[in-house]
Amino acid sequence: MSKESFGAAPDGTPVYLYTLKNSHGMEAKIITFGGIVVSLKVPDRNGKLDDVVLGFDSPGEYVKNHSYFGALIGRYGNRIAKGKFTLDGKEYVLATNDGPNHLHGGTFGFDQRVWEADEAESVPGRSLVLKYVSKDGEEGYPGTLSVTVRYSVTDSNELEIEYGAVTDKPTVVNLTQHSYFNLAGQGSGDILSHQLTIVADRFTPIDSTLIPTGELRPVDGTPMDFRTPTPIGARINQNDQQLIYGKGYDHNWVLTRKDNGLGLVATLYEPTTGRVMDVLTTEPGLQFYSGNFLNGTAVGKGGKVYNYRNGLCLETQHFPDSPNKPQFPSTVLRPGERYETMTVYHFLTR
Ligand code: BGC
């Protein structure tokens, strides 16, 4: 495995960086701290490679600029209302780290843990297997959760992510990946002229604390309608209650799926470079977050400053607050079951 040192986690644990590549020059660099994709180089329509994810040069900067840049998210992607849920009649109290709510696994989520690289199960230069065992009670969650994530770079210019988990007690789990993409190249300005398509007829509207109300609302006639390719900036500043709550787009779309297999759920297109990113997943939901909390305080790779809406996340997931919404697809995992999901970011040009 091509492995380099990448400094140390705040507790002093050494962090390593692994490089995955394919025969077309696509290259992903991933670190054992948070399973973070620190760089992702893909070609534009002229074959020029650029790094299309925001990021930093050391684990310390990922901690300082704590907006989950490039990281694996767990145990629960997005919010759980008031940091509480009841499972099999017992109430669990989680860390509240986002106003009244629990966000992205809590104060010390998977994004800040050092994962173990399993070199025996990895394929040198092509795939990296990361493992993390989350202790019973960590951040308030029940059960010891053993998590495996395999990142692969394929010859079709795909970054493939396979998530697996098992538990020894009933628990909830919802894993995702939090890369901030800018297909014009990281640090090249805002993402408002990227065109986005989301294969979804409905979304889950939120309240003022960004918790879903429980409704599945049609996108028809709203700024949430991305059923045809639409520039992200076209409607983002409209006087719409949902956009006001989200400070822009920060919502979960209910993906239109024929089955539970891997399906195309979103396409992102950047007109100046011709880069296209297709998102395929087995998950029922997609959080589209337009980088509304980026404010120029984060200085990233190569001294690039990350301003308002300079990157966007397309996080495949189960819906936020599912543990408190019995009408949403379940996120419960029981002993003997295996959590298995897959997401692919496929890069093309047009
Ligand atoms: C959430 C945002 C949050 C951001 C943190 C996104 O997944 O939806 O509300 O602020 O992560 O960087």
mmCIF file of C-alpha atoms and ligand atoms in Angstrom:
data_model
loop_
_atom_site.group_PDB
_atom_site.id
_atom_site.type_symbol
_atom_site.label_atom_id
_atom_site.label_comp_id
_atom_site.label_asym_id
_atom_site.label_seq_id
_atom_site.Cartn_x
_atom_site.Cartn_y
_atom_site.Cartn_z
ATOM 1 C CA MET A 1 0.000 0.000 0.000
ATOM 2 C CA SER A 2 1.234 3.488 -0.733
ATOM 3 C CA LYS A 3 1.103 4.911 2.752
ATOM 4 C CA GLU A 4 2.436 8.193 4.136
ATOM 5 C CA SER A 5 2.389 9.859 7.502
ATOM 6 C CA PHE A 6 -0.260 12.611 7.923
ATOM 7 C CA GLY A 7 0.648 13.946 11.357
ATOM 8 C CA ALA A 8 -1.253 12.930 14.454
ATOM 9 C CA ALA A 9 -4.746 13.080 15.932
ATOM 10 C CA PRO A 10 -5.270 15.455 18.915
ATOM 11 C CA ASP A 11 -4.603 12.522 21.289
ATOM 12 C CA GLY A 12 -1.241 11.841 19.617
ATOM 13 C CA THR A 13 -2.277 8.751 17.625
ATOM 14 C CA PRO A 14 -0.377 8.697 14.312
ATOM 15 C CA VAL A 15 -2.494 9.317 11.225
ATOM 16 C CA TYR A 16 -1.716 7.774 7.831
ATOM 17 C CA LEU A 17 -2.638 8.778 4.307
ATOM 18 C CA TYR A 18 -3.367 6.217 1.586
ATOM 19 C CA THR A 19 -3.447 6.986 -2.124
ATOM 20 C CA LEU A 20 -5.817 5.206 -4.500
ATOM 21 C CA LYS A 21 -5.488 5.651 -8.260
ATOM 22 C CA ASN A 22 -6.775 4.298 -11.533
ATOM 23 C CA SER A 23 -5.307 4.027 -15.017
ATOM 24 C CA HIS A 24 -6.814 7.406 -16.115
ATOM 25 C CA GLY A 25 -5.064 9.447 -13.456
ATOM 26 C CA MET A 26 -8.039 9.754 -11.099
ATOM 27 C CA GLU A 27 -6.616 9.821 -7.586
ATOM 28 C CA ALA A 28 -8.132 9.806 -4.083
ATOM 29 C CA LYS A 29 -6.158 10.506 -0.928
ATOM 30 C CA ILE A 30 -7.742 9.222 2.261
ATOM 31 C CA ILE A 31 -6.556 9.470 5.857
ATOM 32 C CA THR A 32 -7.172 7.231 8.838
ATOM 33 C CA PHE A 33 -8.382 10.233 10.886
ATOM 34 C CA GLY A 34 -12.154 10.384 10.303
ATOM 35 C CA GLY A 35 -11.761 8.327 7.111
ATOM 36 C CA ILE A 36 -11.447 11.745 5.487
ATOM 37 C CA VAL A 37 -11.063 12.090 1.716
ATOM 38 C CA VAL A 38 -8.446 14.855 1.802
ATOM 39 C CA SER A 39 -8.088 15.159 -1.962
ATOM 40 C CA LEU A 40 -9.863 13.828 -5.034
ATOM 41 C CA LYS A 41 -8.398 14.519 -8.458
ATOM 42 C CA VAL A 42 -10.566 13.973 -11.530
ATOM 43 C CA PRO A 43 -10.194 15.085 -15.183
ATOM 44 C CA ASP A 44 -12.087 17.936 -16.835
ATOM 45 C CA ARG A 45 -13.280 17.796 -20.462
ATOM 46 C CA ASN A 46 -9.696 18.449 -21.658
ATOM 47 C CA GLY A 47 -8.216 15.786 -19.420
ATOM 48 C CA LYS A 48 -6.859 18.299 -16.898
ATOM 49 C CA LEU A 49 -6.889 16.967 -13.347
ATOM 50 C CA ASP A 50 -8.135 19.131 -10.484
ATOM 51 C CA ASP A 51 -8.841 18.490 -6.848
ATOM 52 C CA VAL A 52 -12.639 18.678 -6.493
ATOM 53 C CA VAL A 53 -13.014 18.400 -2.700
ATOM 54 C CA LEU A 54 -12.382 21.003 0.002
ATOM 55 C CA GLY A 55 -9.906 20.034 2.703
ATOM 56 C CA PHE A 56 -6.872 20.731 4.855
ATOM 57 C CA ASP A 57 -3.246 19.764 5.295
ATOM 58 C CA SER A 58 -3.309 18.290 8.806
ATOM 59 C CA PRO A 59 -5.663 16.512 11.258
ATOM 60 C CA GLY A 60 -5.423 19.564 13.558
ATOM 61 C CA GLU A 61 -6.954 21.811 10.893
ATOM 62 C CA TYR A 62 -9.824 19.347 10.368
ATOM 63 C CA VAL A 63 -10.513 19.582 14.116
ATOM 64 C CA LYS A 64 -10.208 23.378 14.190
ATOM 65 C CA ASN A 65 -12.491 23.851 11.172
ATOM 66 C CA HIS A 66 -15.047 21.399 12.429
ATOM 67 C CA SER A 67 -17.561 21.234 9.581
ATOM 68 C CA TYR A 68 -17.074 17.526 8.827
ATOM 69 C CA PHE A 69 -14.960 18.269 5.718
ATOM 70 C CA GLY A 70 -14.565 15.047 3.701
ATOM 71 C CA ALA A 71 -15.295 12.783 6.655
ATOM 72 C CA LEU A 72 -17.141 9.575 7.350
ATOM 73 C CA ILE A 73 -20.186 10.370 9.487
ATOM 74 C CA GLY A 74 -21.547 8.114 12.217
ATOM 75 C CA ARG A 75 -23.184 6.702 14.077
ATOM 76 C CA TYR A 76 -25.950 8.859 12.664
ATOM 77 C CA GLY A 77 -25.738 11.116 9.633
ATOM 78 C CA ASN A 78 -27.645 14.351 10.232
ATOM 79 C CA ARG A 79 -29.908 15.267 13.156
ATOM 80 C CA ILE A 80 -31.780 13.441 15.888
ATOM 81 C CA ALA A 81 -34.294 15.756 17.591
ATOM 82 C CA LYS A 82 -33.361 16.860 21.103
ATOM 83 C CA GLY A 83 -30.704 14.123 21.146
ATOM 84 C CA LYS A 84 -33.220 11.521 22.283
ATOM 85 C CA PHE A 85 -34.901 8.418 20.944
ATOM 86 C CA THR A 86 -36.728 5.385 22.292
ATOM 87 C CA LEU A 87 -35.913 1.871 21.136
ATOM 88 C CA ASP A 88 -37.705 -1.245 22.423
ATOM 89 C CA GLY A 89 -39.286 0.894 25.172
ATOM 90 C CA LYS A 90 -36.049 2.340 26.509
ATOM 91 C CA GLU A 91 -35.094 5.996 26.090
ATOM 92 C CA TYR A 92 -31.532 6.832 25.030
ATOM 93 C CA VAL A 93 -30.002 10.259 25.564
ATOM 94 C CA LEU A 94 -27.371 11.357 23.082
ATOM 95 C CA ALA A 95 -24.900 14.221 23.049
ATOM 96 C CA THR A 96 -26.529 17.484 21.868
ATOM 97 C CA ASN A 97 -24.025 19.337 19.716
ATOM 98 C CA ASP A 98 -26.235 21.406 17.399
ATOM 99 C CA GLY A 99 -28.472 23.698 19.452
ATOM 100 C CA PRO A 100 -31.063 21.424 21.011
ATOM 101 C CA ASN A 101 -30.282 18.542 18.636
ATOM 102 C CA HIS A 102 -27.783 15.772 17.992
ATOM 103 C CA LEU A 103 -25.844 16.171 14.716
ATOM 104 C CA HIS A 104 -23.604 13.751 12.791
ATOM 105 C CA GLY A 105 -22.929 11.357 15.676
ATOM 106 C CA GLY A 106 -22.371 13.883 18.471
ATOM 107 C CA THR A 107 -19.518 15.855 19.975
ATOM 108 C CA PHE A 108 -16.958 13.231 19.100
ATOM 109 C CA GLY A 109 -18.351 11.444 16.056
ATOM 110 C CA PHE A 110 -16.730 9.022 13.620
ATOM 111 C CA ASP A 111 -15.295 12.030 11.751
ATOM 112 C CA GLN A 112 -12.882 12.603 14.650
ATOM 113 C CA ARG A 113 -11.936 9.001 15.415
ATOM 114 C CA VAL A 114 -8.794 7.305 14.195
ATOM 115 C CA TRP A 115 -9.812 4.348 12.027
ATOM 116 C CA GLU A 116 -7.674 1.277 11.541
ATOM 117 C CA ALA A 117 -6.569 0.610 7.973
ATOM 118 C CA ASP A 118 -6.953 -3.095 7.269
ATOM 119 C CA GLU A 119 -4.168 -3.577 4.747
ATOM 120 C CA ALA A 120 -4.837 -7.309 4.385
ATOM 121 C CA GLU A 121 -8.390 -6.630 3.157
ATOM 122 C CA SER A 122 -7.418 -3.620 1.038
ATOM 123 C CA VAL A 123 -6.171 -3.793 -2.543
ATOM 124 C CA PRO A 124 -2.930 -1.779 -2.795
ATOM 125 C CA GLY A 125 -3.494 1.471 -4.675
ATOM 126 C CA ARG A 126 -7.106 0.563 -5.555
ATOM 127 C CA SER A 127 -9.140 0.125 -2.398
ATOM 128 C CA LEU A 128 -8.753 0.905 1.273
ATOM 129 C CA VAL A 129 -10.631 -0.831 4.080
ATOM 130 C CA LEU A 130 -11.077 1.209 7.245
ATOM 131 C CA LYS A 131 -12.407 -0.210 10.507
ATOM 132 C CA TYR A 132 -13.685 1.399 13.671
ATOM 133 C CA VAL A 133 -15.266 -0.163 16.745
ATOM 134 C CA SER A 134 -17.633 2.229 18.498
ATOM 135 C CA LYS A 135 -18.019 1.274 22.156
ATOM 136 C CA ASP A 136 -21.342 0.521 23.834
ATOM 137 C CA GLY A 137 -22.610 3.883 25.133
ATOM 138 C CA GLU A 138 -20.368 6.044 22.915
ATOM 139 C CA GLU A 139 -22.064 9.455 22.500
ATOM 140 C CA GLY A 140 -25.087 7.828 24.193
ATOM 141 C CA TYR A 141 -25.771 5.067 21.624
ATOM 142 C CA PRO A 142 -26.486 1.513 22.754
ATOM 143 C CA GLY A 143 -24.410 -1.472 21.597
ATOM 144 C CA THR A 144 -20.868 -2.037 20.428
ATOM 145 C CA LEU A 145 -20.940 -1.143 16.746
ATOM 146 C CA SER A 146 -18.210 -2.609 14.530
ATOM 147 C CA VAL A 147 -17.967 -0.558 11.350
ATOM 148 C CA THR A 148 -16.153 -1.281 8.097
ATOM 149 C CA VAL A 149 -15.879 1.118 5.178
ATOM 150 C CA ARG A 150 -14.258 0.221 1.887
ATOM 151 C CA TYR A 151 -13.234 3.084 -0.411
ATOM 152 C CA SER A 152 -12.345 2.068 -3.989
ATOM 153 C CA VAL A 153 -11.259 3.946 -7.101
ATOM 154 C CA THR A 154 -12.390 2.088 -10.227
ATOM 155 C CA ASP A 155 -11.212 2.283 -13.829
ATOM 156 C CA SER A 156 -14.544 3.917 -14.727
ATOM 157 C CA ASN A 157 -13.570 7.013 -12.670
ATOM 158 C CA GLU A 158 -15.744 6.082 -9.710
ATOM 159 C CA LEU A 159 -15.142 6.595 -6.030
ATOM 160 C CA GLU A 160 -17.048 3.701 -4.520
ATOM 161 C CA ILE A 161 -17.927 3.565 -0.824
ATOM 162 C CA GLU A 162 -19.217 0.378 0.789
ATOM 163 C CA TYR A 163 -20.400 0.654 4.378
ATOM 164 C CA GLY A 164 -20.898 -2.293 6.716
ATOM 165 C CA ALA A 165 -21.743 -2.583 10.409
ATOM 166 C CA VAL A 166 -22.792 -5.112 13.034
ATOM 167 C CA THR A 167 -23.946 -4.565 16.608
ATOM 168 C CA ASP A 168 -24.173 -6.610 19.811
ATOM 169 C CA LYS A 169 -27.316 -4.774 21.066
ATOM 170 C CA PRO A 170 -30.246 -3.191 19.236
ATOM 171 C CA THR A 171 -29.196 0.287 18.082
ATOM 172 C CA VAL A 172 -29.663 2.830 15.292
ATOM 173 C CA VAL A 173 -27.166 3.498 12.527
ATOM 174 C CA ASN A 174 -27.026 5.820 9.506
ATOM 175 C CA LEU A 175 -23.607 6.250 7.925
ATOM 176 C CA THR A 176 -22.650 8.756 5.266
ATOM 177 C CA GLN A 177 -19.788 10.701 3.700
ATOM 178 C CA HIS A 178 -19.401 14.466 4.036
ATOM 179 C CA SER A 179 -17.191 15.600 1.144
ATOM 180 C CA TYR A 180 -17.676 19.205 0.055
ATOM 181 C CA PHE A 181 -17.481 19.162 -3.736
ATOM 182 C CA ASN A 182 -16.612 21.944 -6.110
ATOM 183 C CA LEU A 183 -16.312 20.500 -9.603
ATOM 184 C CA ALA A 184 -14.520 23.627 -10.874
ATOM 185 C CA GLY A 185 -11.738 22.792 -8.411
ATOM 186 C CA GLN A 186 -11.501 23.346 -4.669
ATOM 187 C CA GLY A 187 -11.106 26.982 -3.671
ATOM 188 C CA SER A 188 -12.323 28.287 -7.044
ATOM 189 C CA GLY A 189 -15.349 30.195 -5.755
ATOM 190 C CA ASP A 190 -18.988 29.354 -5.104
ATOM 191 C CA ILE A 191 -20.996 26.426 -6.419
ATOM 192 C CA LEU A 192 -24.057 28.442 -7.471
ATOM 193 C CA SER A 193 -23.609 27.827 -11.213
ATOM 194 C CA HIS A 194 -23.243 24.053 -10.790
ATOM 195 C CA GLN A 195 -26.334 22.381 -12.231
ATOM 196 C CA LEU A 196 -27.993 19.781 -10.088
ATOM 197 C CA THR A 197 -30.497 17.041 -10.805
ATOM 198 C CA ILE A 198 -32.051 15.009 -7.979
ATOM 199 C CA VAL A 199 -34.246 12.031 -8.804
ATOM 200 C CA ALA A 200 -36.887 12.805 -6.192
ATOM 201 C CA ASP A 201 -40.534 13.860 -6.307
ATOM 202 C CA ARG A 202 -40.644 14.676 -2.596
ATOM 203 C CA PHE A 203 -38.484 16.068 0.188
ATOM 204 C CA THR A 204 -38.710 16.132 3.966
ATOM 205 C CA PRO A 205 -39.541 19.720 5.077
ATOM 206 C CA ILE A 206 -37.825 20.924 8.250
ATOM 207 C CA ASP A 207 -38.633 23.115 11.244
ATOM 208 C CA SER A 208 -36.527 26.071 12.401
ATOM 209 C CA THR A 209 -34.011 23.693 14.081
ATOM 210 C CA LEU A 210 -33.634 21.679 10.828
ATOM 211 C CA ILE A 211 -35.546 18.655 12.134
ATOM 212 C CA PRO A 212 -37.973 17.063 9.623
ATOM 213 C CA THR A 213 -41.615 17.726 10.440
ATOM 214 C CA GLY A 214 -42.444 14.152 9.343
ATOM 215 C CA GLU A 215 -44.207 15.221 6.149
ATOM 216 C CA LEU A 216 -43.094 13.985 2.718
ATOM 217 C CA ARG A 217 -43.858 17.067 0.618
ATOM 218 C CA PRO A 218 -44.004 17.129 -3.197
ATOM 219 C CA VAL A 219 -41.199 19.202 -4.755
ATOM 220 C CA ASP A 220 -43.542 20.271 -7.544
ATOM 221 C CA GLY A 221 -43.826 24.072 -7.712
ATOM 222 C CA THR A 222 -41.147 24.629 -5.014
ATOM 223 C CA PRO A 223 -37.439 25.642 -5.138
ATOM 224 C CA MET A 224 -36.750 22.034 -4.097
ATOM 225 C CA ASP A 225 -37.676 20.753 -7.559
ATOM 226 C CA PHE A 226 -34.435 19.439 -9.105
ATOM 227 C CA ARG A 227 -36.115 16.840 -11.308
ATOM 228 C CA THR A 228 -34.564 18.586 -14.313
ATOM 229 C CA PRO A 229 -31.006 20.052 -14.275
ATOM 230 C CA THR A 230 -31.145 23.428 -12.499
ATOM 231 C CA PRO A 231 -28.388 25.839 -11.454
ATOM 232 C CA ILE A 232 -28.096 25.746 -7.684
ATOM 233 C CA GLY A 233 -28.173 29.544 -7.540
ATOM 234 C CA ALA A 234 -31.349 29.883 -9.612
ATOM 235 C CA ARG A 235 -33.771 29.855 -6.658
ATOM 236 C CA ILE A 236 -31.565 29.646 -3.556
ATOM 237 C CA ASN A 237 -32.337 33.185 -2.390
ATOM 238 C CA GLN A 238 -36.088 32.999 -2.907
ATOM 239 C CA ASN A 239 -38.301 34.066 -0.052
ATOM 240 C CA ASP A 240 -39.280 30.502 0.784
ATOM 241 C CA GLN A 241 -39.766 29.333 4.361
ATOM 242 C CA GLN A 242 -37.792 26.105 3.810
ATOM 243 C CA LEU A 243 -34.836 27.972 2.274
ATOM 244 C CA ILE A 244 -34.983 30.486 5.136
ATOM 245 C CA TYR A 245 -34.845 27.686 7.741
ATOM 246 C CA GLY A 246 -31.964 26.002 5.898
ATOM 247 C CA LYS A 247 -30.149 29.292 5.116
ATOM 248 C CA GLY A 248 -30.184 27.826 1.612
ATOM 249 C CA TYR A 249 -30.416 24.156 0.702
ATOM 250 C CA ASP A 250 -29.948 21.877 3.704
ATOM 251 C CA HIS A 251 -32.661 19.285 3.192
ATOM 252 C CA ASN A 252 -33.256 15.601 2.660
ATOM 253 C CA TRP A 253 -34.793 14.435 -0.624
ATOM 254 C CA VAL A 254 -36.952 11.309 -0.751
ATOM 255 C CA LEU A 255 -35.320 9.427 -3.600
ATOM 256 C CA THR A 256 -37.604 7.919 -6.222
ATOM 257 C CA ARG A 257 -36.526 4.280 -6.291
ATOM 258 C CA LYS A 258 -37.822 1.263 -8.114
ATOM 259 C CA ASP A 259 -36.031 -1.126 -5.762
ATOM 260 C CA ASN A 260 -33.377 -1.138 -3.032
ATOM 261 C CA GLY A 261 -30.506 -1.746 -5.466
ATOM 262 C CA LEU A 262 -27.831 0.724 -6.501
ATOM 263 C CA GLY A 263 -29.553 3.467 -8.506
ATOM 264 C CA LEU A 264 -28.690 6.833 -10.041
ATOM 265 C CA VAL A 265 -30.130 9.479 -7.702
ATOM 266 C CA ALA A 266 -28.364 12.745 -8.550
ATOM 267 C CA THR A 267 -26.184 14.404 -11.186
ATOM 268 C CA LEU A 268 -24.008 17.465 -10.645
ATOM 269 C CA TYR A 269 -22.628 19.333 -13.682
ATOM 270 C CA GLU A 270 -20.125 22.177 -13.799
ATOM 271 C CA PRO A 271 -20.384 23.969 -17.190
ATOM 272 C CA THR A 272 -16.945 25.661 -17.402
ATOM 273 C CA THR A 273 -14.896 22.471 -16.859
ATOM 274 C CA GLY A 274 -17.491 20.013 -18.185
ATOM 275 C CA ARG A 275 -17.111 17.847 -15.093
ATOM 276 C CA VAL A 276 -20.084 15.710 -14.189
ATOM 277 C CA MET A 277 -20.595 13.757 -10.996
ATOM 278 C CA ASP A 278 -23.291 11.095 -10.904
ATOM 279 C CA VAL A 279 -24.342 9.880 -7.474
ATOM 280 C CA LEU A 280 -25.558 6.298 -7.163
ATOM 281 C CA THR A 281 -26.710 4.743 -3.933
ATOM 282 C CA THR A 282 -28.703 2.021 -2.235
ATOM 283 C CA GLU A 283 -29.990 4.571 0.312
ATOM 284 C CA PRO A 284 -33.525 6.052 0.351
ATOM 285 C CA GLY A 285 -32.469 9.661 1.036
ATOM 286 C CA LEU A 286 -30.061 12.376 -0.072
ATOM 287 C CA GLN A 287 -29.072 15.430 1.963
ATOM 288 C CA PHE A 288 -28.181 18.300 -0.326
ATOM 289 C CA TYR A 289 -26.311 20.892 1.721
ATOM 290 C CA SER A 290 -25.183 24.023 -0.161
ATOM 291 C CA GLY A 291 -22.347 24.983 2.208
ATOM 292 C CA ASN A 292 -24.409 27.694 3.916
ATOM 293 C CA PHE A 293 -22.308 27.687 7.071
ATOM 294 C CA LEU A 294 -18.970 28.207 5.297
ATOM 295 C CA ASN A 295 -17.925 31.768 6.126
ATOM 296 C CA GLY A 296 -14.347 32.340 5.039
ATOM 297 C CA THR A 297 -12.781 31.449 8.384
ATOM 298 C CA ALA A 298 -11.502 28.126 7.040
ATOM 299 C CA VAL A 299 -8.232 28.325 5.103
ATOM 300 C CA GLY A 300 -7.732 25.068 3.262
ATOM 301 C CA LYS A 301 -5.257 23.286 1.015
ATOM 302 C CA GLY A 302 -2.913 25.569 -0.892
ATOM 303 C CA GLY A 303 -4.089 28.562 1.180
ATOM 304 C CA LYS A 304 -7.549 28.548 -0.415
ATOM 305 C CA VAL A 305 -10.189 30.347 1.663
ATOM 306 C CA TYR A 306 -13.547 28.590 1.911
ATOM 307 C CA ASN A 307 -16.278 31.202 1.698
ATOM 308 C CA TYR A 308 -20.067 31.036 1.767
ATOM 309 C CA ARG A 309 -21.322 28.257 -0.534
ATOM 310 C CA ASN A 310 -17.878 27.408 -1.927
ATOM 311 C CA GLY A 311 -18.611 23.679 -1.705
ATOM 312 C CA LEU A 312 -21.661 21.436 -1.570
ATOM 313 C CA CYS A 313 -22.407 18.072 -0.003
ATOM 314 C CA LEU A 314 -24.538 15.293 -1.460
ATOM 315 C CA GLU A 315 -24.882 12.942 1.494
ATOM 316 C CA THR A 316 -26.604 9.642 0.821
ATOM 317 C CA GLN A 317 -28.494 8.491 3.884
ATOM 318 C CA HIS A 318 -31.638 7.400 5.674
ATOM 319 C CA PHE A 319 -33.789 10.385 6.591
ATOM 320 C CA PRO A 320 -32.807 12.685 9.470
ATOM 321 C CA ASP A 321 -34.520 11.973 12.806
ATOM 322 C CA SER A 322 -35.773 8.542 11.656
ATOM 323 C CA PRO A 323 -35.392 7.102 15.194
ATOM 324 C CA ASN A 324 -38.243 9.471 16.197
ATOM 325 C CA LYS A 325 -40.270 9.142 12.996
ATOM 326 C CA PRO A 326 -41.827 5.663 12.729
ATOM 327 C CA GLN A 327 -43.230 6.589 9.300
ATOM 328 C CA PHE A 328 -39.679 6.958 7.851
ATOM 329 C CA PRO A 329 -37.618 3.937 6.669
ATOM 330 C CA SER A 330 -36.111 2.319 9.761
ATOM 331 C CA THR A 331 -32.513 2.866 10.896
ATOM 332 C CA VAL A 332 -32.671 0.160 13.585
ATOM 333 C CA LEU A 333 -29.932 -2.486 13.517
ATOM 334 C CA ARG A 334 -30.235 -5.606 15.649
ATOM 335 C CA PRO A 335 -27.713 -8.266 16.664
ATOM 336 C CA GLY A 336 -27.428 -10.889 13.922
ATOM 337 C CA GLU A 337 -28.285 -8.368 11.183
ATOM 338 C CA ARG A 338 -25.726 -6.687 8.961
ATOM 339 C CA TYR A 339 -25.965 -3.023 7.935
ATOM 340 C CA GLU A 340 -24.825 -2.783 4.321
ATOM 341 C CA THR A 341 -25.098 0.219 2.034
ATOM 342 C CA MET A 342 -23.222 1.462 -0.993
ATOM 343 C CA THR A 343 -22.691 4.836 -2.615
ATOM 344 C CA VAL A 344 -20.782 5.667 -5.784
ATOM 345 C CA TYR A 345 -19.552 9.079 -6.963
ATOM 346 C CA HIS A 346 -19.000 8.599 -10.685
ATOM 347 C CA PHE A 347 -17.004 11.260 -12.556
ATOM 348 C CA LEU A 348 -17.585 11.948 -16.249
ATOM 349 C CA THR A 349 -17.269 14.921 -18.586
ATOM 350 C CA ARG A 350 -19.568 16.533 -21.075
HETATM 351 C C1 BGC B 1 -25.974 19.386 7.655
HETATM 352 C C2 BGC B 1 -25.845 20.859 7.955
HETATM 353 C C3 BGC B 1 -24.633 21.051 8.818
HETATM 354 C C4 BGC B 1 -23.434 20.530 8.082
HETATM 355 C C5 BGC B 1 -22.212 20.612 8.928
HETATM 356 C C6 BGC B 1 -24.767 18.973 6.902
HETATM 357 O O1 BGC B 1 -24.830 17.614 6.620
HETATM 358 O O2 BGC B 1 -27.134 19.090 6.942
HETATM 359 O O3 BGC B 1 -26.986 21.355 8.607
HETATM 360 O O4 BGC B 1 -24.447 22.373 9.182
HETATM 361 O O5 BGC B 1 -23.632 19.202 7.713
HETATM 362 O O6 BGC B 1 -21.109 20.861 8.192
#
